[in-house]
Short mmCIF file of C-alpha atoms in Angstrom, two decimals:
data_model
loop_
_atom_site.label_atom_id
_atom_site.label_comp_id
_atom_site.label_asym_id
_atom_site.label_seq_id
_atom_site.Cartn_x
_atom_site.Cartn_y
_atom_site.Cartn_z
CA UNK O 1 0.00 0.08 -0.31
CA UNK O 2 1.85 3.27 -1.47
CA UNK O 3 1.60 6.21 1.16
CA UNK O 4 -0.99 8.02 -0.58
CA UNK O 5 -3.48 5.27 -0.15
CA UNK O 6 -2.81 4.77 3.38
CA UNK O 7 -3.25 8.48 3.95
CA UNK O 8 -7.02 8.35 2.01
CA UNK O 9 -7.57 5.03 4.73
CA UNK O 10 -6.57 7.18 7.70
CA UNK O 11 -7.29 10.64 7.31
CA UNK O 12 -11.67 10.35 7.94
CA UNK O 13 -10.48 8.92 10.85
CA UNK O 14 -9.11 11.86 12.27
CA UNK O 15 -9.74 14.83 10.25
CA UNK O 16 -13.57 16.02 12.55
CA UNK O 17 -13.39 18.72 9.81
CA UNK O 18 -13.87 16.71 6.92
CA UNK O 19 -16.19 13.64 8.91
CA UNK O 20 -18.52 16.54 10.32
CA UNK O 21 -21.06 18.13 8.73
CA UNK O 22 -21.77 20.37 12.01
CA UNK O 23 -17.97 21.20 13.22
CA UNK O 24 -17.33 25.05 12.70
CA UNK O 25 -21.09 24.84 14.61
CA UNK O 26 -19.60 22.97 17.56
CA UNK O 27 -17.00 24.92 17.45
CA UNK O 28 -17.77 27.78 17.70
CA UNK O 29 -20.58 26.62 20.69
CA UNK O 30 -17.85 25.65 22.38
CA UNK O 31 -15.78 29.11 22.58
CA UNK O 32 -19.39 30.69 23.33
CA UNK O 33 -19.86 28.20 25.86
CA UNK O 34 -16.39 28.13 27.20
CA UNK O 35 -16.59 32.57 27.56
CA UNK O 36 -19.82 31.94 29.65
CA UNK O 37 -18.32 29.74 32.15
CA UNK O 38 -15.68 32.93 32.45
CA UNK O 39 -18.08 35.07 33.04
CA UNK O 40 -20.28 32.97 36.55
CA UNK O 41 -16.87 31.29 37.38
CA UNK O 42 -13.38 32.79 39.11
CA UNK O 43 -10.02 31.11 38.06
CA UNK O 44 -7.20 31.24 40.35
CA UNK O 45 -4.00 30.15 37.95
CA UNK O 46 -0.78 28.14 39.79
CA UNK O 47 2.19 27.17 37.69
CA UNK O 48 3.95 24.49 37.80
CA UNK O 49 7.07 25.43 35.34
CA UNK O 50 8.69 27.92 33.58
CA UNK O 51 6.96 28.15 30.53
CA UNK O 52 4.51 30.22 29.79
CA UNK O 53 1.73 26.71 29.03
CA UNK O 54 2.51 25.13 31.89
CA UNK O 55 -0.19 26.40 34.68
CA UNK O 56 -2.74 24.85 36.10
CA UNK O 57 -6.50 26.68 37.66
CA UNK O 58 -8.55 26.22 39.50
CA UNK O 59 -12.13 27.16 40.37
CA UNK O 60 -15.07 26.88 42.93
CA UNK O 61 -17.77 25.57 40.47
CA UNK O 62 -19.90 23.94 42.86
CA UNK O 63 -22.11 23.52 45.60
CA UNK O 64 -21.47 19.82 46.08
CA UNK O 65 -19.62 19.05 49.23
CA UNK O 66 -17.33 16.73 48.25
CA UNK O 67 -13.62 15.75 48.35
CA UNK O 68 -13.18 14.94 45.15
CA UNK O 69 -12.07 17.18 42.68
CA UNK O 70 -12.43 16.45 38.61
CA UNK O 71 -9.90 18.15 36.57
CA UNK O 72 -10.04 18.71 33.13
CA UNK O 73 -7.30 17.79 30.28
CA UNK O 74 -8.06 18.89 26.99
CA UNK O 75 -7.25 17.19 23.42
CA UNK O 76 -6.06 18.92 20.03
CA UNK O 77 -3.97 15.72 19.28
CA UNK O 78 -1.23 17.72 21.25
CA UNK O 79 -0.35 20.19 19.14
CA UNK O 80 -3.02 22.48 19.38
CA UNK O 81 -6.37 24.07 21.50
CA UNK O 82 -5.72 25.39 25.23
CA UNK O 83 -7.81 24.88 28.44
CA UNK O 84 -9.24 28.06 28.53
CA UNK O 85 -10.88 27.46 25.20
CA UNK O 86 -12.31 23.85 26.84
CA UNK O 87 -13.31 25.97 30.29
CA UNK O 88 -17.58 24.90 29.12
CA UNK O 89 -17.10 20.99 30.65
CA UNK O 90 -16.50 22.83 34.34
CA UNK O 91 -20.03 24.09 34.72
CA UNK O 92 -20.68 20.50 34.29
CA UNK O 93 -18.27 19.08 35.85
CA UNK O 94 -19.48 20.45 38.82
CA UNK O 95 -21.64 18.78 40.17
CA UNK O 96 -19.30 16.15 41.06
CA UNK O 97 -17.19 18.45 43.33
CA UNK O 98 -17.23 21.99 45.30
CA UNK O 99 -13.84 23.03 42.86
CA UNK O 100 -12.49 22.18 39.72
CA UNK O 101 -9.51 22.13 37.79
CA UNK O 102 -8.58 23.21 34.67
CA UNK O 103 -5.24 21.76 33.18
CA UNK O 104 -3.01 23.51 30.14
CA UNK O 105 0.47 22.02 28.61
CA UNK O 106 2.58 22.17 26.14
CA UNK O 107 1.89 20.85 22.48
CA UNK O 108 3.61 19.34 19.81
CA UNK O 109 5.98 19.61 17.43
CA UNK O 110 7.85 22.08 19.17
CA UNK O 111 8.00 19.67 22.56
CA UNK O 112 8.06 16.03 22.41
CA UNK O 113 5.48 13.64 24.08
CA UNK O 114 7.66 12.89 26.59
CA UNK O 115 7.30 16.33 27.29
CA UNK O 116 3.70 16.11 26.60
CA UNK O 117 3.56 13.27 29.28
CA UNK O 118 5.92 14.91 32.00
CA UNK O 119 3.80 18.26 31.63
CA UNK O 120 0.41 16.24 32.56
CA UNK O 121 2.38 14.57 35.44
CA UNK O 122 3.93 17.25 37.46
CA UNK O 123 0.34 19.33 36.83
CA UNK O 124 -1.00 17.07 38.97
CA UNK O 125 1.82 16.92 41.17
CA UNK O 126 0.98 20.33 41.40
CA UNK O 127 -2.54 20.21 42.70
CA UNK O 128 -1.87 17.03 44.74
CA UNK O 129 -0.08 19.76 46.44
CA UNK O 130 -2.74 22.50 46.78
CA UNK O 131 -5.59 20.40 48.36
CA UNK O 132 -5.06 18.52 51.49
CA UNK O 133 -3.67 14.53 52.10
CA UNK O 134 -7.83 13.12 51.93
CA UNK O 135 -8.49 15.05 48.45
CA UNK O 136 -8.94 13.01 45.75
CA UNK O 137 -8.99 13.79 42.18
CA UNK O 138 -11.14 12.64 38.75
CA UNK O 139 -8.95 13.16 35.91
CA UNK O 140 -11.13 13.81 33.30
CA UNK O 141 -9.55 14.10 30.07
CA UNK O 142 -10.70 14.54 26.04
CA UNK O 143 -9.01 13.10 22.55
CA UNK O 144 -5.28 13.87 23.38
CA UNK O 145 -6.19 14.47 26.79
CA UNK O 146 -7.41 11.27 27.64
CA UNK O 147 -4.19 9.87 26.66
CA UNK O 148 -2.81 12.41 28.53
CA UNK O 149 -5.34 11.33 31.78
CA UNK O 150 -4.01 7.67 31.20
CA UNK O 151 -0.65 8.26 30.99
CA UNK O 152 -1.26 10.16 34.64
CA UNK O 153 -2.39 7.27 35.65
CA UNK O 154 0.59 4.77 35.18
CA UNK O 155 3.75 7.67 35.72
CA UNK O 156 3.03 9.78 38.53
CA UNK O 157 3.41 7.36 41.85
CA UNK O 158 0.15 9.29 43.48
CA UNK O 159 -2.09 6.91 42.37
CA UNK O 160 -3.60 6.73 46.32
CA UNK O 161 -4.70 10.46 45.27
CA UNK O 162 -6.49 9.43 42.08
CA UNK O 163 -10.24 8.83 42.56
CA UNK O 164 -10.53 7.64 39.03
CA UNK O 165 -9.71 8.71 35.01
CA UNK O 166 -12.71 8.93 33.02
CA UNK O 167 -11.25 8.68 29.61
CA UNK O 168 -13.60 10.45 26.85
CA UNK O 169 -12.86 10.06 22.71
CA UNK O 170 -9.45 9.23 23.40
CA UNK O 171 -6.44 8.39 21.30
CA UNK O 172 -4.61 5.27 23.24
CA UNK O 173 -2.53 3.55 20.20
CA UNK O 174 -0.59 5.99 18.16
CA UNK O 175 0.61 3.77 14.96
CA UNK O 176 -2.70 5.23 13.50
CA UNK O 177 -1.81 8.51 14.30
CA UNK O 178 1.79 8.37 12.64
CA UNK O 179 -0.23 7.46 9.29
CA UNK O 180 -2.37 10.24 8.70
CA UNK O 181 -2.11 13.67 8.27
CA UNK O 182 -1.56 14.06 11.82
CA UNK O 183 2.13 13.37 10.91
CA UNK O 184 2.60 15.70 8.91
CA UNK O 185 2.39 18.37 11.94
CA UNK O 186 3.40 16.06 15.03
CA UNK O 187 6.11 13.69 13.71
CA UNK O 188 5.65 11.37 15.70
CA UNK O 189 8.78 9.10 16.30
CA UNK O 190 8.83 4.84 15.78
CA UNK O 191 10.36 5.00 19.99
CA UNK O 192 7.58 7.83 20.89
CA UNK O 193 4.68 4.97 19.18
CA UNK O 194 5.87 2.18 21.25
CA UNK O 195 6.85 4.26 24.84
CA UNK O 196 3.47 6.09 24.46
CA UNK O 197 1.14 3.85 23.19
CA UNK O 198 -1.27 2.79 26.00
CA UNK O 199 -3.46 -0.43 24.53
CA UNK O 200 -1.83 -3.69 27.03
CA UNK O 201 -0.75 -0.79 29.22
CA UNK O 202 -1.28 -1.25 33.11
CA UNK O 203 -3.23 0.52 34.93
CA UNK O 204 -4.08 0.70 38.68
CA UNK O 205 -6.23 3.26 39.31
CA UNK O 206 -10.31 2.86 38.09
CA UNK O 207 -10.93 3.67 34.45
CA UNK O 208 -13.91 4.26 32.48
CA UNK O 209 -13.25 4.16 29.06
CA UNK O 210 -16.61 6.43 27.08
CA UNK O 211 -16.64 7.28 23.53
CA UNK O 212 -19.64 8.83 21.41
CA UNK O 213 -21.55 6.93 19.37
CA UNK O 214 -21.69 8.76 16.43
CA UNK O 215 -17.55 8.70 16.74
CA UNK O 216 -15.03 7.28 13.73
CA UNK O 217 -14.49 3.27 13.91
CA UNK O 218 -11.66 3.85 14.97
CA UNK O 219 -12.02 5.91 17.81
CA UNK O 220 -14.27 3.23 18.75
CA UNK O 221 -12.29 0.76 18.16
CA UNK O 222 -9.27 2.20 20.75
CA UNK O 223 -12.22 3.34 23.14
CA UNK O 224 -13.07 -0.13 23.70
CA UNK O 225 -9.15 -2.24 23.25
CA UNK O 226 -8.62 0.30 25.62
CA UNK O 227 -11.30 -0.18 28.05
CA UNK O 228 -11.07 -4.32 27.35
CA UNK O 229 -7.61 -4.12 28.26
CA UNK O 230 -7.45 -2.52 31.18
CA UNK O 231 -9.91 -4.44 32.58
CA UNK O 232 -12.29 -1.18 33.19
CA UNK O 233 -15.54 0.21 32.23
CA UNK O 234 -16.91 1.03 28.58
CA UNK O 235 -19.28 4.22 28.33
CA UNK O 236 -21.61 4.69 25.04
CA UNK O 237 -22.85 7.98 24.14
CA UNK O 238 -25.59 7.67 22.13
CA UNK O 239 -25.79 10.17 19.32
CA UNK O 240 -22.79 12.19 20.43
CA UNK O 241 -19.79 12.86 18.30
CA UNK O 242 -16.65 13.52 18.80
CA UNK O 243 -17.05 17.37 19.31
CA UNK O 244 -20.20 17.57 20.69
CA UNK O 245 -19.72 15.12 23.65
CA UNK O 246 -17.99 18.61 25.53
CA UNK O 247 -21.96 19.64 25.53
CA UNK O 248 -22.86 16.71 27.35
CA UNK O 249 -20.16 18.22 29.76
CA UNK O 250 -20.83 20.89 30.37
CA UNK O 251 -24.29 20.17 31.46
CA UNK O 252 -24.79 19.68 35.55
CA UNK O 253 -28.31 17.56 34.08
CA UNK O 254 -26.67 15.36 31.21
CA UNK O 255 -26.83 11.82 31.35
CA UNK O 256 -23.30 11.47 30.94
CA UNK O 257 -22.99 13.43 33.99
CA UNK O 258 -24.92 11.66 36.19
CA UNK O 259 -23.13 8.27 34.74
CA UNK O 260 -19.75 9.73 35.85
CA UNK O 261 -21.43 10.43 39.38
CA UNK O 262 -22.78 7.02 39.61
CA UNK O 263 -19.37 5.48 38.20
CA UNK O 264 -17.81 7.87 41.14
CA UNK O 265 -19.45 6.45 43.71
CA UNK O 266 -19.75 2.36 42.81
CA UNK O 267 -17.31 1.12 45.82
CA UNK O 268 -16.68 -1.97 42.22
CA UNK O 269 -16.13 0.57 39.54
CA UNK O 270 -17.61 -2.30 37.09
CA UNK O 271 -16.11 -3.72 34.20
CA UNK O 272 -19.18 -3.34 31.71
CA UNK O 273 -20.20 -2.06 28.83
CA UNK O 274 -23.38 0.44 28.88
CA UNK O 275 -24.63 3.56 26.94
CA UNK O 276 -26.26 6.46 27.12
CA UNK O 277 -28.05 8.75 25.16
CA UNK O 278 -26.41 12.23 24.28
#
């Protein structure tokens, strides 16, 4: 198979601007909803490194008395977007705790995947310093952020501070990414693909893999493979695509937020496949 044919095969699995008819509409919604969150919430920022993107922000975002702090890690295929772009999700996550956190990190290709994973781990470590030892964190990652959230659970050495990881629409097998248009933008090395692919990795933290029912086949495959290899829960959000699933995190009354609350409070964190509506 020549390179052009291979790209033709894999690009539609990852390039959402081509496969989602309402792609631009969802981008506008995300930006508007994040600006609305900015107007209603107050943020406090903490650096965990010297680079301008090495920071976390926290906010008092709810009235629920809980020792669990949801922490959101945004996507962007490791090479774009920002934490501010995704403040929209904090309004929904606020139903799981009275404080939320939002993590920023450096981007490829200026920095390598080792650097981004190190940033994610350092951001979590900084949060662990900010909160008392009885506070536990729910990592909620979307797309590349889901990859980084699971990577934290593998590397942080602070698993006793984790209540769980909710990995939403994640990328865990990096080999197909390198066969798509994204390779021109981030230039994954063979070593990065080998060391940072997560399917089959040992995960000691409770993990829930979540995927939209309207995602591409590759995202559905990766989500199921990740959950099966880790013995984790698997949740399908019927009617949701890669962007619209963020709206399911925006509302405190959404089925996804309800499902996260039930899963988080389940002592067994059952490893089962379930389906909810968007």
